[in-house]
């Protein structure tokens, strides 16, 4: 089965490609924005290039596409709204239009940042109300996907961590670990709640959605609700690093262009029941890193 993956140089796209390559009946078609020389086997595709998107679908006719590509830097989305909309919404329109020619199963990644964070954890029936531009763009994209004439699934996720595809691309766990290893003190917020997600589990959920031809909205994350500070302390303890270097702070300690939803986190009962999704605990994820 031909499975197109966009954003294959990103945290999720890279891990998903790795998992698909190990599965006998899957023929992954990993694509990435053409920047310098791409690794062998990665097809250049900028999803904001409409003609290139159409050409890709004409040429490969994938049975499934998993759209992992997005502009994910929340503050950059706030300050460069045009680029955010282009990558997170307009590009999704291009993918949907091209996919409609081949009736490709469209699996789209979304985020807990579509919610205002007034309460959590949240299930799939919670009402979105984004409080920053990244969240607004991702919610707008979800609506484009829902109104398409394709078989579609939206997998929403929360605070993803894992082994980065390429050095220099940090996520919360690698940032904490590398900072403490170089004895750099860090301040971490203790007034936001999330259910952190191990990227290998998220990729496994994408594979389950592909296999089961899942349709509808699914919340995919870890099951443990914690603050980033709790997470940092657990990372430090797991890797036997100095917890004294970690200071708890509240969000007022940071000057950031984009507001963050205070309390999100997901209830994942639907994904467990319908997809057979079973995420690891944080320590199991750290051990697998
Ligand atoms: N990471 C999280 O904590 C988190 C939480 C909730 C939801 N999500 C969602 O999960 C999905 C995967 O995120 P991730 O963590 O894998 O993010 P990531 O590591 O930032 O990867 C996103 C990838 O998309 C690529 N991309 C951006 N614009 C593109 C374009 N026009 N054409 C082709 N590729 C493009 C980026 O390429 P460049 O390297 O060239 O920029 C990057 O490789 C996204 O939809 C994100 O919104 C992530």
Short mmCIF file of N, CA and C and ligand atoms in Angstrom, two decimals, residues 6-13 31-33 35 45-48 67-73 87 91 108-112 134 138 156-161 169 202, ligand 1:
data_model
loop_
_atom_site.label_atom_id
_atom_site.label_comp_id
_atom_site.label_asym_id
_atom_site.label_seq_id
_atom_site.Cartn_x
_atom_site.Cartn_y
_atom_site.Cartn_z
N UNK A 6 4.03 13.54 4.44
CA UNK A 6 4.60 14.88 4.26
C UNK A 6 5.41 15.23 5.51
N UNK A 7 6.34 16.15 5.36
CA UNK A 7 7.14 16.57 6.53
C UNK A 7 7.99 15.44 7.08
N UNK A 8 8.54 14.61 6.20
CA UNK A 8 9.27 13.41 6.64
C UNK A 8 10.61 13.72 7.30
N UNK A 9 11.01 15.00 7.32
CA UNK A 9 12.24 15.36 8.05
C UNK A 9 11.88 15.90 9.43
N UNK A 10 10.60 15.93 9.76
CA UNK A 10 10.16 16.42 11.07
C UNK A 10 10.17 15.30 12.10
N UNK A 11 9.84 15.64 13.33
CA UNK A 11 9.89 14.68 14.43
C UNK A 11 8.98 13.48 14.15
N UNK A 12 7.73 13.73 13.83
CA UNK A 12 6.80 12.63 13.57
C UNK A 12 7.05 11.99 12.21
N UNK A 13 7.18 12.82 11.16
CA UNK A 13 7.31 12.27 9.80
C UNK A 13 8.49 11.32 9.69
N UNK A 31 8.08 12.43 1.94
CA UNK A 31 8.37 13.66 1.21
C UNK A 31 8.78 14.74 2.20
N UNK A 32 9.57 15.69 1.73
CA UNK A 32 9.99 16.79 2.61
C UNK A 32 10.25 18.03 1.77
N UNK A 33 10.16 19.17 2.46
CA UNK A 33 10.46 20.43 1.79
C UNK A 33 11.88 20.38 1.24
N UNK A 35 15.23 21.29 0.80
CA UNK A 35 16.20 22.21 1.42
C UNK A 35 17.55 21.55 1.39
N UNK A 45 9.12 17.70 -1.78
CA UNK A 45 7.76 18.21 -1.98
C UNK A 45 7.48 19.32 -0.97
N UNK A 46 7.31 20.54 -1.50
CA UNK A 46 6.86 21.66 -0.68
C UNK A 46 5.35 21.71 -0.84
N UNK A 47 4.63 21.49 0.25
CA UNK A 47 3.17 21.37 0.14
C UNK A 47 2.49 22.72 -0.16
N UNK A 48 3.26 23.81 -0.11
CA UNK A 48 2.67 25.10 -0.51
C UNK A 48 2.81 25.33 -2.02
N UNK A 67 -0.49 13.64 6.69
CA UNK A 67 0.06 15.00 6.60
C UNK A 67 0.70 15.41 7.93
N UNK A 68 2.00 15.16 8.01
CA UNK A 68 2.78 15.51 9.21
C UNK A 68 3.41 16.90 9.06
N UNK A 69 3.37 17.46 7.86
CA UNK A 69 4.03 18.76 7.64
C UNK A 69 3.18 19.88 8.22
N UNK A 70 3.83 20.80 8.87
CA UNK A 70 3.13 21.99 9.39
C UNK A 70 4.18 22.98 9.86
N UNK A 71 3.76 24.24 9.96
CA UNK A 71 4.60 25.22 10.64
C UNK A 71 4.24 25.09 12.12
N UNK A 72 5.17 24.56 12.90
CA UNK A 72 4.84 24.15 14.28
C UNK A 72 5.40 25.09 15.35
N UNK A 73 6.20 26.07 14.95
CA UNK A 73 6.77 26.99 15.94
C UNK A 73 5.69 28.01 16.30
N UNK A 87 1.23 27.53 5.17
CA UNK A 87 1.71 26.16 5.44
C UNK A 87 0.67 25.29 6.13
N UNK A 91 -1.99 25.07 2.23
CA UNK A 91 -1.33 23.85 1.74
C UNK A 91 -2.23 22.63 1.95
N UNK A 108 -4.74 13.47 8.88
CA UNK A 108 -4.20 14.80 9.16
C UNK A 108 -3.85 14.91 10.63
N UNK A 109 -2.71 15.56 10.92
CA UNK A 109 -2.27 15.74 12.31
C UNK A 109 -2.74 17.09 12.82
N UNK A 110 -3.28 17.09 14.03
CA UNK A 110 -3.68 18.36 14.63
C UNK A 110 -3.22 18.39 16.09
N UNK A 111 -3.75 19.34 16.84
CA UNK A 111 -3.09 19.71 18.10
C UNK A 111 -4.08 20.04 19.22
N UNK A 112 -3.61 19.91 20.47
CA UNK A 112 -4.38 20.36 21.63
C UNK A 112 -4.49 21.89 21.65
N UNK A 134 -1.41 29.86 15.80
CA UNK A 134 -1.10 28.47 15.43
C UNK A 134 -2.36 27.61 15.61
N UNK A 138 -4.59 25.60 12.78
CA UNK A 138 -4.78 24.15 12.83
C UNK A 138 -6.27 23.80 12.89
N UNK A 156 -5.31 14.24 16.69
CA UNK A 156 -4.81 15.39 17.47
C UNK A 156 -3.83 14.87 18.51
N UNK A 157 -2.78 15.64 18.75
CA UNK A 157 -1.80 15.20 19.72
C UNK A 157 -1.31 16.34 20.61
N UNK A 158 -0.47 16.00 21.58
CA UNK A 158 -0.06 16.92 22.65
C UNK A 158 1.44 16.78 22.91
N UNK A 159 2.13 17.88 23.03
CA UNK A 159 3.54 17.94 23.50
C UNK A 159 4.34 16.67 23.16
N UNK A 160 4.81 16.61 21.93
CA UNK A 160 5.46 15.40 21.44
C UNK A 160 6.95 15.43 21.79
N UNK A 161 7.46 14.31 22.26
CA UNK A 161 8.90 14.20 22.53
C UNK A 161 9.43 12.93 21.89
N UNK A 169 17.41 19.88 16.46
CA UNK A 169 15.96 20.05 16.54
C UNK A 169 15.50 19.53 17.90
N UNK A 202 2.98 7.94 18.81
CA UNK A 202 2.16 8.72 17.86
C UNK A 202 2.27 8.11 16.46
N1 LIG B 1 5.54 18.58 18.31
C1 LIG B 1 4.49 18.76 19.10
O1 LIG B 1 4.62 18.96 20.31
C2 LIG B 1 3.09 18.74 18.51
C3 LIG B 1 2.00 18.90 19.38
C4 LIG B 1 0.72 18.88 18.86
C5 LIG B 1 0.53 18.68 17.50
N2 LIG B 1 1.60 18.53 16.66
C6 LIG B 1 1.33 18.35 15.22
O2 LIG B 1 1.94 17.15 14.80
C7 LIG B 1 2.37 17.27 13.45
C8 LIG B 1 3.83 16.85 13.34
O3 LIG B 1 4.61 17.73 14.11
P1 LIG B 1 6.15 17.50 14.42
O4 LIG B 1 6.31 17.50 15.87
O5 LIG B 1 6.68 16.37 13.62
O6 LIG B 1 6.73 18.89 13.87
P2 LIG B 1 8.13 19.25 13.23
O7 LIG B 1 9.21 18.42 13.82
O8 LIG B 1 8.23 20.73 13.29
O9 LIG B 1 7.95 18.78 11.72
C9 LIG B 1 7.15 19.47 10.81
C10 LIG B 1 7.78 19.29 9.46
O10 LIG B 1 6.94 19.92 8.49
C11 LIG B 1 7.79 20.46 7.52
N3 LIG B 1 7.13 21.47 6.72
C12 LIG B 1 6.69 22.68 7.13
N4 LIG B 1 6.18 23.36 6.07
C13 LIG B 1 6.32 22.54 5.00
C14 LIG B 1 6.01 22.67 3.63
N5 LIG B 1 5.49 23.78 3.14
N6 LIG B 1 6.26 21.62 2.80
C15 LIG B 1 6.82 20.49 3.27
N7 LIG B 1 7.17 20.31 4.56
C16 LIG B 1 6.91 21.34 5.40
C17 LIG B 1 8.94 21.03 8.31
O11 LIG B 1 10.01 21.22 7.42
P3 LIG B 1 11.23 22.19 7.74
O12 LIG B 1 12.16 21.34 8.51
O13 LIG B 1 11.73 22.53 6.38
O14 LIG B 1 10.70 23.34 8.52
C18 LIG B 1 9.17 19.94 9.34
O15 LIG B 1 10.10 18.99 8.88
C19 LIG B 1 2.08 18.71 13.04
O16 LIG B 1 0.85 18.76 12.36
C20 LIG B 1 1.93 19.44 14.37
O17 LIG B 1 1.07 20.54 14.24
C21 LIG B 1 2.88 18.54 17.15
#
